[in-house]
PDB file of C-alpha atoms and ligand atoms in Angstrom:
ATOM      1  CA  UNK I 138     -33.022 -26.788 -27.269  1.00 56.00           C
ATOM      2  CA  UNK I 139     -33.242 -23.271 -25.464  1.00 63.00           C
ATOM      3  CA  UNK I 140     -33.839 -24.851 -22.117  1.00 64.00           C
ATOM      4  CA  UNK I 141     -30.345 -26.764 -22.783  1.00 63.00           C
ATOM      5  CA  UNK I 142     -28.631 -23.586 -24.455  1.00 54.00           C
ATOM      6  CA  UNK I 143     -29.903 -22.250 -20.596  1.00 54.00           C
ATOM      7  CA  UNK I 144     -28.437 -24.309 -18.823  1.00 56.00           C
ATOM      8  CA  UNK I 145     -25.347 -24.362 -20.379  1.00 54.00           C
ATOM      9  CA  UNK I 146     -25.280 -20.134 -19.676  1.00 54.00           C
ATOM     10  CA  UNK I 147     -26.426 -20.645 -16.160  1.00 50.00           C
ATOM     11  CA  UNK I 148     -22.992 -23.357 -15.659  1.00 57.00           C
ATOM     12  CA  UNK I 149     -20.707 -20.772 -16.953  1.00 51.00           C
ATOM     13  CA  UNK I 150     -22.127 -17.943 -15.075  1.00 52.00           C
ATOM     14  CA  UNK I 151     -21.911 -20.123 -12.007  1.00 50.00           C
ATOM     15  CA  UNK I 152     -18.294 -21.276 -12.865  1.00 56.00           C
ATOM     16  CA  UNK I 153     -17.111 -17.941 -13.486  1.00 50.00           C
ATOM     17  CA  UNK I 154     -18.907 -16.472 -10.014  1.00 47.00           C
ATOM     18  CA  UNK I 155     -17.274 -19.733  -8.101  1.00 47.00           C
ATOM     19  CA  UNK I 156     -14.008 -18.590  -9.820  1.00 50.00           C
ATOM     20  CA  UNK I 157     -14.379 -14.859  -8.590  1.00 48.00           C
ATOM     21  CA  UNK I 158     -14.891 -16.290  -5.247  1.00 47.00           C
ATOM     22  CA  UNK I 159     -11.949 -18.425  -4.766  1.00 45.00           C
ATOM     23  CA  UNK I 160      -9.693 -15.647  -5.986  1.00 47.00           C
ATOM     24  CA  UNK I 161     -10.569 -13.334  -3.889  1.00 49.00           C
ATOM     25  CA  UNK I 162      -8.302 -12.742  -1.073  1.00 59.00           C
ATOM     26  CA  UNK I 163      -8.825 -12.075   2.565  1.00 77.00           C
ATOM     27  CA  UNK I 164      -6.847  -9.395   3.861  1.00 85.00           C
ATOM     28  CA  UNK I 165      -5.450  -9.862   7.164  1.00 90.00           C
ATOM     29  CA  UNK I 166      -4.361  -6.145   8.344  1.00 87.00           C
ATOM     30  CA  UNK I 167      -2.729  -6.848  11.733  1.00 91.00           C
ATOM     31  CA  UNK I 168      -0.273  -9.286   9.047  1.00 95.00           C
ATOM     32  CA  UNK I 169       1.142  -6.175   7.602  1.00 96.00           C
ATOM     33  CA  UNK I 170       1.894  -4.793  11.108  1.00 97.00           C
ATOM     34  CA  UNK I 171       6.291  -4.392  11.696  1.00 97.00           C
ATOM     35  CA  UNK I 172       8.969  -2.137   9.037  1.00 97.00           C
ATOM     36  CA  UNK I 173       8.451  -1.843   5.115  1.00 97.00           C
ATOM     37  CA  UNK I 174      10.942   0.299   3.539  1.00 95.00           C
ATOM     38  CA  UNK I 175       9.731   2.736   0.973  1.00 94.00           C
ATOM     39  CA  UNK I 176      10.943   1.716  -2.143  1.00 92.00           C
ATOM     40  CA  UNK I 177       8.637   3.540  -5.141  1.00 91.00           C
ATOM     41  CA  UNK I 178       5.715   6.159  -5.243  1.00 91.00           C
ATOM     42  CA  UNK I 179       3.204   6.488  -8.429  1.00 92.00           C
ATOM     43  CA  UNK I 180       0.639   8.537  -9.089  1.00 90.00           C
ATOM     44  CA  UNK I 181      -1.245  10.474 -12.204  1.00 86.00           C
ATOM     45  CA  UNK I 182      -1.396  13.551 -10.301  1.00 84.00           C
ATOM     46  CA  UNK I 183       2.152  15.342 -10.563  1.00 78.00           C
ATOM     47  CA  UNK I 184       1.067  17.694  -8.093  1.00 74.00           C
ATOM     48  CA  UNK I 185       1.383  15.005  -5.977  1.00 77.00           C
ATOM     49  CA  UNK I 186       4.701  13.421  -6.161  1.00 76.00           C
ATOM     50  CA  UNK I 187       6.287  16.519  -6.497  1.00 76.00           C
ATOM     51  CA  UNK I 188       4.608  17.403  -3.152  1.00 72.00           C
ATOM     52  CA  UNK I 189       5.673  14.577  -1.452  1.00 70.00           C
ATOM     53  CA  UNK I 190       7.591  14.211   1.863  1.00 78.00           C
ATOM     54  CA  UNK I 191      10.848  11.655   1.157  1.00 83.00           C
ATOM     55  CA  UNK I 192       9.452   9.161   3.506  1.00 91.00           C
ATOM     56  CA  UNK I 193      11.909   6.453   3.476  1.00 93.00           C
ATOM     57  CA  UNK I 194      10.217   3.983   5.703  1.00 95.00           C
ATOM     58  CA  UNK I 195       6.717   2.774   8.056  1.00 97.00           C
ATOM     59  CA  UNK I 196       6.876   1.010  10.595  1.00 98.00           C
ATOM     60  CA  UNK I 197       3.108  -0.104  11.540  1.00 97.00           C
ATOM     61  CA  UNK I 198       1.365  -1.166  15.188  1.00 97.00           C
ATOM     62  CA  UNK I 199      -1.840  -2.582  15.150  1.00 95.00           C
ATOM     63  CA  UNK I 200      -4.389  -2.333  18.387  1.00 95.00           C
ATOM     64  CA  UNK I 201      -7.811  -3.303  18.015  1.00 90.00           C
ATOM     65  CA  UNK I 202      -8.956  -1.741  14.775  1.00 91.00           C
ATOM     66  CA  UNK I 203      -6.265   1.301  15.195  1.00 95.00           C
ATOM     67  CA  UNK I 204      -3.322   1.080  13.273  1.00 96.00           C
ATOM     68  CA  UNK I 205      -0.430   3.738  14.319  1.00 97.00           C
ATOM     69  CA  UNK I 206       1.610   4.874  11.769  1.00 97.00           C
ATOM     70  CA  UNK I 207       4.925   5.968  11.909  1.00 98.00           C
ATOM     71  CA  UNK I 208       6.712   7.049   9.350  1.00 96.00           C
ATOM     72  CA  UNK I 209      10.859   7.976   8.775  1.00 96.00           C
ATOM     73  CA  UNK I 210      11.975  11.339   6.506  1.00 93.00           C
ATOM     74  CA  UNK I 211      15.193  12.791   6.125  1.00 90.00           C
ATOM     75  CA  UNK I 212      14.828  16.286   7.128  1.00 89.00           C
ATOM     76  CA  UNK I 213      18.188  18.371   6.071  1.00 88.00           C
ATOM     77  CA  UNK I 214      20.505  15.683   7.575  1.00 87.00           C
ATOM     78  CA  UNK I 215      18.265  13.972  10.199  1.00 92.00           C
ATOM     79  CA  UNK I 216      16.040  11.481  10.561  1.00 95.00           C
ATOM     80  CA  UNK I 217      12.681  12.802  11.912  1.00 95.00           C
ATOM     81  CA  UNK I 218       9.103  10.523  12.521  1.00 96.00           C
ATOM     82  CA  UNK I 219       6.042  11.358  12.335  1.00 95.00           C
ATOM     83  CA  UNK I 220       3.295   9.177  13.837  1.00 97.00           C
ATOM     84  CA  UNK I 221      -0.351   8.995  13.411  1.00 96.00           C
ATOM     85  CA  UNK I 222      -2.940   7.339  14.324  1.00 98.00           C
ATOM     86  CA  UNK I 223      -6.396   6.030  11.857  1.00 97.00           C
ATOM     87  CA  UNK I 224      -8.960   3.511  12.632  1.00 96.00           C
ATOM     88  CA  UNK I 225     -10.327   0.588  10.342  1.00 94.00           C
ATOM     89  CA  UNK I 226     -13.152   1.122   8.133  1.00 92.00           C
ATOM     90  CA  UNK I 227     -16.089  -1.007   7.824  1.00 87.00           C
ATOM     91  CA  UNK I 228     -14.052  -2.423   4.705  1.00 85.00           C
ATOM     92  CA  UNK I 229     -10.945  -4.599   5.609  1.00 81.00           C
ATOM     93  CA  UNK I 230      -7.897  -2.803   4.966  1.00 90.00           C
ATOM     94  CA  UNK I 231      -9.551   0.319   4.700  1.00 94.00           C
ATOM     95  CA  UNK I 232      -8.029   3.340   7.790  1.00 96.00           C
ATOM     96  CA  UNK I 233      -8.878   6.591   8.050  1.00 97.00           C
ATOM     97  CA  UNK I 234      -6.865   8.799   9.477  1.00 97.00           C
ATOM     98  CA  UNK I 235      -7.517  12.811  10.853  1.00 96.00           C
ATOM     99  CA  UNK I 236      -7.770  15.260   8.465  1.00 93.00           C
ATOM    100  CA  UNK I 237      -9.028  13.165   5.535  1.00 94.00           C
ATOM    101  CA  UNK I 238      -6.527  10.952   4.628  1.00 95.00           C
ATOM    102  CA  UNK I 239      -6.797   7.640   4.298  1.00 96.00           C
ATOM    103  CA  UNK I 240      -4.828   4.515   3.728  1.00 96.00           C
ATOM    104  CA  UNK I 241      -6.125   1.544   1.662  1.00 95.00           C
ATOM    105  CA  UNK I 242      -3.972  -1.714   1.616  1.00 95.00           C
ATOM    106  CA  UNK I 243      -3.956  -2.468  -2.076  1.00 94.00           C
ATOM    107  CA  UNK I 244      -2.277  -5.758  -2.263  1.00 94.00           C
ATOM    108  CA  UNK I 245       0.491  -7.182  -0.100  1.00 95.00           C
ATOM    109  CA  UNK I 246       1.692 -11.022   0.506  1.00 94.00           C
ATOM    110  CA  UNK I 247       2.633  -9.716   4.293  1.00 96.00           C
ATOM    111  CA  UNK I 248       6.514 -11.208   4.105  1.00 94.00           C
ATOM    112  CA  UNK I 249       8.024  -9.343   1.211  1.00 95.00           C
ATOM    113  CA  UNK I 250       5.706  -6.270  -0.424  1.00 96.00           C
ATOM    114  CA  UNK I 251       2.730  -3.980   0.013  1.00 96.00           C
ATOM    115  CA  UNK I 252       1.393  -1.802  -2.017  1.00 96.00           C
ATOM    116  CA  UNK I 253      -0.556   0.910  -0.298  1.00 96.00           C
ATOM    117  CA  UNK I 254      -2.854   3.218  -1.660  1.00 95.00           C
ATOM    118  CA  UNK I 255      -2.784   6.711  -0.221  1.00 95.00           C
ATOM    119  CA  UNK I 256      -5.505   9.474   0.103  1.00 95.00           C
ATOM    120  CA  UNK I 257      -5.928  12.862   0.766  1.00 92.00           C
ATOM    121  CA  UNK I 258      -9.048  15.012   0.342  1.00 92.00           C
ATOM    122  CA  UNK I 259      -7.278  18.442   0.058  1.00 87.00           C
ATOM    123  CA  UNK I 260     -10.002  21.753  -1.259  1.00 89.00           C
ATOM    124  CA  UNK I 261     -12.485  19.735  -2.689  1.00 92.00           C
ATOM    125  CA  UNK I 262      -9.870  17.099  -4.073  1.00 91.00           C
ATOM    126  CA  UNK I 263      -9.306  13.902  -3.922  1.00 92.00           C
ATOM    127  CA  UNK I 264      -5.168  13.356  -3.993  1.00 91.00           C
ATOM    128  CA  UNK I 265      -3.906   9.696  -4.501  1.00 92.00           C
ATOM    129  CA  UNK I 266      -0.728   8.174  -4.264  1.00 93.00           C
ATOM    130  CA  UNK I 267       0.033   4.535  -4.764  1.00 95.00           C
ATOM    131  CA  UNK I 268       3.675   3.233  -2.662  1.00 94.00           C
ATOM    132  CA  UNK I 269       5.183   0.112  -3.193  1.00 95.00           C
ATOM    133  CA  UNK I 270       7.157  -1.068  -0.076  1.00 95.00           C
ATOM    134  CA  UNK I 271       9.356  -4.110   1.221  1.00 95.00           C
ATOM    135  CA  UNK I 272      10.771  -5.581   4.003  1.00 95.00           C
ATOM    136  CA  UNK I 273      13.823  -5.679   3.181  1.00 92.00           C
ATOM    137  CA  UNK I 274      16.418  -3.008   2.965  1.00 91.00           C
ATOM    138  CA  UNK I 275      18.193  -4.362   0.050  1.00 87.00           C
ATOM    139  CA  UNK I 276      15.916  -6.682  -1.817  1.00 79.00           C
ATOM    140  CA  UNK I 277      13.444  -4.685  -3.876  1.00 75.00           C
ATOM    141  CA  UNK I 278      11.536  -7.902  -4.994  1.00 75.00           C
ATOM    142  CA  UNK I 279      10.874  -8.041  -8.126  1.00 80.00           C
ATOM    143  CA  UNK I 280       7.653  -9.854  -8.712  1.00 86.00           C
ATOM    144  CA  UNK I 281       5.922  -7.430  -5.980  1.00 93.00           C
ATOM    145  CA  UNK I 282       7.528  -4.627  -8.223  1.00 93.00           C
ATOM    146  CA  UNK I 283       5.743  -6.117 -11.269  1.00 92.00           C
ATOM    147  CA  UNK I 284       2.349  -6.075  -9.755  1.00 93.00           C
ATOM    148  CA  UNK I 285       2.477  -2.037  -8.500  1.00 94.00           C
ATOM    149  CA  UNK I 286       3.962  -1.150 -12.203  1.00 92.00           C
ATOM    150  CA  UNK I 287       0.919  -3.513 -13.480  1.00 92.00           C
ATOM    151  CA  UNK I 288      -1.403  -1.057 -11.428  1.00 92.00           C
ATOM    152  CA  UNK I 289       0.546   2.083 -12.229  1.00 92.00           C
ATOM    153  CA  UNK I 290       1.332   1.543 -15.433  1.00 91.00           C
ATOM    154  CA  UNK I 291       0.264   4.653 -16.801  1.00 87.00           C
ATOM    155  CA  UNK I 292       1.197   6.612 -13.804  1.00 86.00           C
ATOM    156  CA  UNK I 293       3.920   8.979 -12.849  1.00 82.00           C
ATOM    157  CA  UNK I 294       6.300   7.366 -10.960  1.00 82.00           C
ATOM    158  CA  UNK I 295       9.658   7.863  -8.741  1.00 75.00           C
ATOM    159  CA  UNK I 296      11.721   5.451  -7.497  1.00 75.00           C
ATOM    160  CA  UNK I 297      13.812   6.356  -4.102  1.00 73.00           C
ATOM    161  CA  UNK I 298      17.208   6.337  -2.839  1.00 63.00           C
ATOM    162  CA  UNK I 299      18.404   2.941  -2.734  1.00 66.00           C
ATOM    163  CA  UNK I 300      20.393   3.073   0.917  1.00 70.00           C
ATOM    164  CA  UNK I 301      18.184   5.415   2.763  1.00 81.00           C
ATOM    165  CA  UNK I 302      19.891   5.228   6.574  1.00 91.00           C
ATOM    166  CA  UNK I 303      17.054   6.772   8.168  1.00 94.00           C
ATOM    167  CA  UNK I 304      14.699   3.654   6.640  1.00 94.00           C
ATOM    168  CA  UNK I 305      17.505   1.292   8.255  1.00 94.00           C
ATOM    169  CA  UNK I 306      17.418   3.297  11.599  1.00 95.00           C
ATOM    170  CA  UNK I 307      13.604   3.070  11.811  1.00 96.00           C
ATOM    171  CA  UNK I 308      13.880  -0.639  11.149  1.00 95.00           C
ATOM    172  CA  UNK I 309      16.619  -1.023  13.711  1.00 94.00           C
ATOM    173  CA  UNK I 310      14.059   1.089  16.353  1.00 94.00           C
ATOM    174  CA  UNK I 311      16.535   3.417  16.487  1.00 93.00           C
ATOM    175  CA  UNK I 312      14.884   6.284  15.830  1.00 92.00           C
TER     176      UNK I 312
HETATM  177  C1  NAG N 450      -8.240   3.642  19.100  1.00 65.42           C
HETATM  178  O1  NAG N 450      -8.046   5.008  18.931  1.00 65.42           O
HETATM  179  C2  NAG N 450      -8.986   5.820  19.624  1.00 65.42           C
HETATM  180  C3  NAG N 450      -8.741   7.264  19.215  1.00 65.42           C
HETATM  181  O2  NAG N 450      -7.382   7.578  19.143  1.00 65.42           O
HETATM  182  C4  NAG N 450      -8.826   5.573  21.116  1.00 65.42           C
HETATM  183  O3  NAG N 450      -9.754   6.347  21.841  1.00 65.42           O
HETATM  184  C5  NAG N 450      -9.033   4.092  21.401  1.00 65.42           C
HETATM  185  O4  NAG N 450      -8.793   3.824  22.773  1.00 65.42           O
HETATM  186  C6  NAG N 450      -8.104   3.243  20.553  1.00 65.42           C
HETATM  187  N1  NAG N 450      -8.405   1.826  20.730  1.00 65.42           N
HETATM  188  C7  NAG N 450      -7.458   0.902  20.881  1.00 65.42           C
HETATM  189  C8  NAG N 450      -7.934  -0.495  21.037  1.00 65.42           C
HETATM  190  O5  NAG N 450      -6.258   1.163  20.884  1.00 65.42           O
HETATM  191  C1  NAG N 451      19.930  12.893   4.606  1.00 65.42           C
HETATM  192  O1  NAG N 451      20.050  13.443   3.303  1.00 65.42           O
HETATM  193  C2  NAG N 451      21.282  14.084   3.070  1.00 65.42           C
HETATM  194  C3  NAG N 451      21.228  14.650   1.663  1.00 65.42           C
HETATM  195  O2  NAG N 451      20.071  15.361   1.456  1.00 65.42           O
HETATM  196  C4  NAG N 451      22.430  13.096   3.217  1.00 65.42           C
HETATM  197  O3  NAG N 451      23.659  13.759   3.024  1.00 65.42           O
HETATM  198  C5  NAG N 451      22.394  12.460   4.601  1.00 65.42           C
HETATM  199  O4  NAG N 451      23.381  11.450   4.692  1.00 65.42           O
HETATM  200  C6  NAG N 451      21.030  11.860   4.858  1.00 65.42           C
HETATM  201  N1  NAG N 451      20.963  11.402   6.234  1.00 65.42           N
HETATM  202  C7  NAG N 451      20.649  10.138   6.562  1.00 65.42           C
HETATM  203  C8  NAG N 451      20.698   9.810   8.019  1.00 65.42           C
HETATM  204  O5  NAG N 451      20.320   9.297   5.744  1.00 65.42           O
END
């Protein structure tokens, strides 16, 4: 009787490991490389968000395990990048970059949304900002909306302007 009642425990702990396994998903960095439009910033620190540059859009090069960043802001009027450049961690999806920041890709499906999780270790602090972004200028995407409120839920969050130009210019390579 206990011998069965084991083995019955040891299927479902195997099931449920097997099942663990096969959702797990293998992030493919260099997939998220190109423009993603900044569409919505959380995070539980509103020190954070309310210290947060406007960026309006990446646009992201991979090279070996580098990843160069550059990112659009409207500054009074104009549209002004700033680039930098991090290097993967052991962990996929995991950059650092110079002064202790750090990007980690959350969750993405590489055509339409990512959601990236950003890090700063600023006087002893850890600062974190989660940003959902998409591809598109115009379409938000809903279900890849859905899954960064599902992480944020009980986060701060802002939303940004719909029809930033200086997002459309980086996409364009205009700027
Ligand atoms: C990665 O970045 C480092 C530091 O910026 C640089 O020395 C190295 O050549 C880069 N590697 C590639 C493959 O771009
Ligand atoms: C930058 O922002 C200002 C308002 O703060 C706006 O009037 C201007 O059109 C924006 N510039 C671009 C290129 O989006």
């Amino acid at each position: 009787m206990e011998a069965r009642l084991l083995v019955v425990v040891c299927r479902l702990v195997l099931e449920f490991l097997l099942q663990a396994e096969s959702t797990r998903v293998e992030l493919v960095p260099e997939k998220i490389a190109g423009f993603w439009k900044e569409v919505a910033v959380a995070s539980d620190q509103n020190l954070v968000l309310k210290a947060q540059r406007r960026v309006e859009g990446l646009f992201l090069t991979f090279s070996g395990r580098n990843v160069t960043v550059k990112a659009v802001y409207n500054s009074s009027g104009s549209c002004m990048t700033e680039r930098s450049v991090g290097s993967e961690r052991d962990a996929a999806g995991e950059f650092a970059f110079p002064g202790n920041r750090e990007i980690h890709v959350m969750d993405t499906d590489y055509e339409r949304y990512t959601i990236l999780k950003l890090s700063v270790l600023w006087q002893g602090t850890n600062f974190h900002v989660l940003k959902y972004f998409t591809r598109s200028l115009e379409n938000e995407d809903e279900p890849g909306f859905w899954r960064f409120r599902e992480m944020t839920a009980d986060q701060g969050l802002y939303m940004l302007a719909r029809h930033g130009r200086c997002a459309e210019l980086l996409k364009e390579g205009l700027v």
